C-alpha cells in the first residue's frame, strides 16, 4: 500500500503481548502496567487480521512485543502466519529461544533479531534488571545451530558504551551481524544523559577498525550497514535520532490489543478491536492507519509517553 508520501508500506510489526520477563532501563519500569489477558487479540482475531493483511498485499510480518515468546500460544500464532505468509521473523530478548526456536522454525520462523546489550553479567543485569545473560546466550546459540538467520540488536547507551568492542568481536566470533540502535526518548523514564549518537559510536569504532559502507540492504528494516574490514563483519546503525530514515519507512505497528500505530513516534493509534470480526471494516481501518502515517517523527521536540513494549517494538 502506498501512503501519502509515496512510501510503500508492506511490512507489519505485530506485537503479541506487551508483557516481558526483562525490564530494560530504556523500555520498562519495574512495576510496569500491562494489558489484561482478555484485552489481547485472540488466536481467531489474529487469524482474521493476518488474512486481511495478506489481502492488503503486505509482504512480511515480524512478531514482537513485549517479549513475544512469553505468549503461551506463540506456536499457534506462528502457524497462522505461516499459513498466509509462508514465513515470518521475530524480535526477541532471546531468553526463551533455547526452548522455542526449533518449534518456531518448524512453523515458519526464518529470521531472528536478538537483543543483546551486554556480555558482562553485572552490566547485563544492570540494564535488563534480570540475571539472564546465560539464557540469552543459549538461545542465541540454538538459533544459530538451527540455521535461522540471526542478527543482534544492541541499544547503545552510556551503560554499555565501554562494551562496544567486546560486542563487535563477539558478533564477529559467531559470524552474526550486529546493529547498534540509538536510544529513543520513548516512555516516561527516558534520560537524555544516557544517549550516545551514531557519529560518536562510529568515531570510537574507527579508532580500531575500518568501516566500509555497504551500499545494499540486509533485511527489510532501516539499518544502514557497514563492513568492518578487518573482521569481515557486517555492522548496522539504526539511528532514528541523528540520521532520520522516515522517508524510507515501510512499516506499521500493531499492538497486542489490536491498536494500530501509524508511527512509533506519536502516541496516536487507531483501534481495530471493534471491527476485528468484519474483514471489510478491518481493511478500511488499516488503510486509514496507513494514510495517517506522518511524513516524519519529531522525537527531538515532542513528549512521547507510550513506551516501545506497548506499541510493538
Ligand atoms: N522484547 C523483545 C526485544 O527486546 O527484542 C522485542 C520487543 S523490544 C520493545 C524491540 C526492540 O526495541 C529491542 O531491540 C529494544 O532494544 C528496542 N527498544 C525498546 N525501547 C527502546 C528505546 N527507548 N530506544 C531504542 N530502542 C528501544
Ligand atoms: Fe522487554 Fe524487549 Fe522491552 Fe527489554 S526491550 S524490557 S526485553 S520488551
PDB file of N, CA, C and O in Angstrom, residues 29 181 308:
ATOM      1  N   UNK A  29       9.560   0.292  33.244  1.00  0.00           N
ATOM      2  CA  UNK A  29       9.835   0.468  34.664  1.00  0.00           C
ATOM      3  C   UNK A  29       9.563  -0.868  35.366  1.00  0.00           C
ATOM      4  O   UNK A  29       8.886  -1.735  34.814  1.00  0.00           O
ATOM      5  N   UNK A 181      21.511   0.449  17.917  1.00  0.00           N
ATOM      6  CA  UNK A 181      20.291   1.268  17.857  1.00  0.00           C
ATOM      7  C   UNK A 181      20.470   2.487  18.757  1.00  0.00           C
ATOM      8  O   UNK A 181      20.863   2.348  19.925  1.00  0.00           O
ATOM      9  N   UNK A 308       7.882   1.562  24.073  1.00  0.00           N
ATOM     10  CA  UNK A 308       8.012   0.631  22.947  1.00  0.00           C
ATOM     11  C   UNK A 308       7.251  -0.682  23.187  1.00  0.00           C
ATOM     12  O   UNK A 308       6.610  -1.197  22.287  1.00  0.00           O
TER      13      UNK A 308
END
